[in-house]
Amino acid sequence: MKEQLKDLVNKLQMELKNCEKEAEVLNVKSKYLGKKSELNNYLSSIKDMTPEEKKINGPLLNQIKKELEKLVDEKLEVINNQEILDFDDTLPVEVEIGSLHPITIVAKEVTDILKRMGFTVVSGPEMESDYYNFEALNVPKDHPARDMQDTYYLDNGMVLRTQTSDNQIHAMENYGAPLRICAPGRTFRNEDLDANHENTFFQIEGMVIDKGVSIENLLYVMKNVLSELFKKEVSVRLRPGYFPFTEPSYEIDMSCLICGGTGCPTCKHSGYIEMVGSGMVHPNVLKAGGIDPEEYTGFAFGIGLTRLTMMKYKINDIRVLNSGDIRYLKQFNID
Ligand code: DAH
């Protein structure tokens, strides 16, 4: 039987030599190691052998079986490696490539510009406490300024943040002064929807705190951000405004790029679009963040990221941005 088994090994080796594909090897494997194989016949005959025969043939059969299996495995490995080498990476592959949402693209561009000016990007929670969204920002309960923002109050006593300004307090608490942060994020207000209003929109908050910071610095940063983003000089207009967390407060408008400043429904026929709320950080806000207003001053700004995106891509209906209409949204790309 020893001779016959050795012969099996030789025959298997010969057959494997001619195999080029995995399937061919598997056929050979089943022929030599499968249920109907010669080897299997020998294995099932063990039970009819005498104890002496068993003692000799049992280990021998096992050893041959292992040898055959090893030869098959080795051949399979060679073929699999060969298939990887044979893979033609010049063949065209059809892959559906996704695209970034236009708001994501503009948020990245603006934060990249701010990062180059030394800002660190931070983020805060969308479900916020009344303290961070209002009180620490110098908007106590019953303050009339709460009416400026139609708030979603949640059953658990929290709010959906109405503004990214909550990041100001988190950042002061986390990092102290001096400070230079920006925070893009989603915000929520109970607005009636139309071409210019959404209940879910995006802002980018900015805050700089240091010794001797002035409104000049704020204007420089704003002009730089808008000109770099639009890759041309953008004309801006500064108006006195009111925000409880800044004193003095300013609204910064930019010329409407949808109509070129001649007037259209998007800019309410004024030629300008309100884009940024800003001002010098109110001493109460610095105090809430644990910073001494005698020692430090700061400015802060909140850019309407959704509006900015509409300007950048000349989108005249805000609702498409939350529509999830991929055919529309996938046409934008980072330039
Ligand atoms: N949070 C304000 C809003 O949503 C915008 C704003 C105004 C942000 C003045 C600021 C600021 O940081 O200083 O209307």
Short mmCIF file of N, CA and C and ligand atoms in Angstrom, two decimals, residues 133 137 148-149 162-166 168 187 189 201 203-207 218 242-251 274-282 299-304, ligand 1:
data_model
loop_
_atom_site.label_atom_id
_atom_site.label_comp_id
_atom_site.label_asym_id
_atom_site.label_seq_id
_atom_site.Cartn_x
_atom_site.Cartn_y
_atom_site.Cartn_z
N ASN A 133 -26.86 79.00 25.41
CA ASN A 133 -27.46 79.62 24.24
C ASN A 133 -27.89 81.07 24.52
N LEU A 137 -24.68 84.55 27.39
CA LEU A 137 -24.46 85.53 26.31
C LEU A 137 -25.20 86.84 26.61
N MET A 148 -36.04 87.86 19.37
CA MET A 148 -35.37 87.98 18.07
C MET A 148 -35.20 86.59 17.44
N GLN A 149 -35.17 85.58 18.29
CA GLN A 149 -34.91 84.24 17.78
C GLN A 149 -36.01 83.29 18.25
N THR A 162 -30.03 78.30 18.82
CA THR A 162 -30.53 79.24 17.82
C THR A 162 -29.39 79.94 17.11
N GLN A 163 -28.18 79.75 17.62
CA GLN A 163 -27.02 80.45 17.07
C GLN A 163 -25.75 79.69 17.46
N THR A 164 -24.68 79.90 16.70
CA THR A 164 -23.42 79.23 17.06
C THR A 164 -22.67 80.01 18.15
N SER A 165 -23.28 81.11 18.62
CA SER A 165 -22.60 81.93 19.63
C SER A 165 -22.36 81.17 20.94
N ASP A 166 -23.09 80.08 21.15
CA ASP A 166 -22.84 79.27 22.35
C ASP A 166 -21.37 78.82 22.42
N GLN A 168 -18.85 80.55 21.88
CA GLN A 168 -18.01 81.58 22.53
C GLN A 168 -17.76 81.20 23.98
N THR A 187 -27.80 75.49 13.09
CA THR A 187 -28.61 76.24 14.06
C THR A 187 -30.09 76.12 13.66
N ARG A 189 -34.21 77.65 14.12
CA ARG A 189 -35.21 78.63 14.59
C ARG A 189 -36.55 78.31 13.96
N PHE A 201 -30.49 76.08 9.57
CA PHE A 201 -29.50 76.76 8.73
C PHE A 201 -28.14 76.72 9.41
N GLN A 203 -24.29 78.57 10.51
CA GLN A 203 -23.53 79.79 10.77
C GLN A 203 -22.07 79.41 11.02
N ILE A 204 -21.21 80.43 10.95
CA ILE A 204 -19.83 80.22 11.43
C ILE A 204 -19.56 81.31 12.46
N GLU A 205 -19.26 80.88 13.65
CA GLU A 205 -18.97 81.83 14.72
C GLU A 205 -17.47 82.11 14.74
N GLY A 206 -17.12 83.31 15.15
CA GLY A 206 -15.69 83.61 15.32
C GLY A 206 -15.51 84.43 16.57
N MET A 207 -14.40 84.24 17.26
CA MET A 207 -14.14 85.04 18.45
C MET A 207 -12.64 85.23 18.62
N LEU A 218 -11.48 93.39 13.53
CA LEU A 218 -12.67 92.67 13.07
C LEU A 218 -12.93 92.94 11.59
N TYR A 242 -27.82 95.61 16.80
CA TYR A 242 -27.98 95.33 18.22
C TYR A 242 -27.90 93.83 18.48
N PHE A 243 -26.96 93.45 19.29
CA PHE A 243 -26.90 92.09 19.82
C PHE A 243 -26.56 92.20 21.30
N PRO A 244 -27.22 91.45 22.14
CA PRO A 244 -26.99 91.60 23.58
C PRO A 244 -25.57 91.24 23.99
N PHE A 245 -24.90 90.39 23.17
CA PHE A 245 -23.57 89.93 23.59
C PHE A 245 -22.42 90.76 23.07
N THR A 246 -22.73 91.84 22.32
CA THR A 246 -21.66 92.72 21.85
C THR A 246 -22.03 94.17 22.12
N GLU A 247 -21.01 94.98 22.33
CA GLU A 247 -21.23 96.41 22.55
C GLU A 247 -19.96 97.17 22.18
N PRO A 248 -19.92 97.93 21.11
CA PRO A 248 -21.01 98.14 20.15
C PRO A 248 -21.20 96.93 19.24
N SER A 249 -22.38 96.90 18.58
CA SER A 249 -22.69 95.80 17.66
C SER A 249 -22.82 96.33 16.23
N TYR A 250 -22.47 95.49 15.29
CA TYR A 250 -22.56 95.89 13.88
C TYR A 250 -23.16 94.78 13.04
N GLU A 251 -23.85 95.19 12.00
CA GLU A 251 -24.26 94.24 10.97
C GLU A 251 -23.37 94.51 9.77
N GLU A 274 -27.52 90.98 4.19
CA GLU A 274 -26.99 90.93 5.55
C GLU A 274 -26.27 89.59 5.72
N MET A 275 -24.98 89.69 6.08
CA MET A 275 -24.21 88.45 6.05
C MET A 275 -23.58 88.11 7.41
N VAL A 276 -23.24 89.16 8.17
CA VAL A 276 -22.50 88.92 9.41
C VAL A 276 -23.06 89.78 10.53
N GLY A 277 -23.25 89.18 11.71
CA GLY A 277 -23.52 89.96 12.91
C GLY A 277 -22.22 90.00 13.69
N SER A 278 -21.90 91.15 14.29
CA SER A 278 -20.58 91.23 14.91
C SER A 278 -20.52 92.34 15.95
N GLY A 279 -19.39 92.45 16.58
CA GLY A 279 -19.21 93.54 17.53
C GLY A 279 -18.10 93.24 18.51
N MET A 280 -17.92 94.17 19.44
CA MET A 280 -16.93 93.97 20.50
C MET A 280 -17.61 93.20 21.63
N VAL A 281 -16.94 92.16 22.10
CA VAL A 281 -17.55 91.27 23.09
C VAL A 281 -17.95 92.05 24.34
N HIS A 282 -19.18 91.87 24.76
CA HIS A 282 -19.71 92.57 25.94
C HIS A 282 -18.97 92.12 27.20
N PHE A 299 -13.36 90.69 19.93
CA PHE A 299 -14.48 90.87 19.01
C PHE A 299 -15.04 89.50 18.66
N ALA A 300 -16.29 89.51 18.19
CA ALA A 300 -16.91 88.25 17.81
C ALA A 300 -17.74 88.49 16.56
N PHE A 301 -17.94 87.44 15.82
CA PHE A 301 -18.79 87.57 14.63
C PHE A 301 -19.53 86.27 14.36
N GLY A 302 -20.68 86.40 13.74
CA GLY A 302 -21.44 85.21 13.32
C GLY A 302 -21.78 85.38 11.85
N ILE A 303 -21.18 84.53 11.03
CA ILE A 303 -21.41 84.63 9.58
C ILE A 303 -22.58 83.72 9.21
N GLY A 304 -23.49 84.22 8.41
CA GLY A 304 -24.58 83.38 7.92
C GLY A 304 -24.05 82.45 6.83
N1 DAH B 1 -25.63 85.07 16.93
C1 DAH B 1 -26.10 86.17 16.11
C2 DAH B 1 -27.32 85.71 15.34
O1 DAH B 1 -27.48 84.53 15.15
C3 DAH B 1 -25.03 86.62 15.19
C4 DAH B 1 -23.91 87.29 15.91
C5 DAH B 1 -23.97 88.64 16.18
C6 DAH B 1 -22.81 86.59 16.31
C7 DAH B 1 -22.95 89.28 16.83
C8 DAH B 1 -21.76 87.22 16.98
C9 DAH B 1 -21.86 88.57 17.22
O2 DAH B 1 -20.68 86.58 17.38
O3 DAH B 1 -20.83 89.17 17.85
O4 DAH B 1 -28.07 86.51 14.90
#
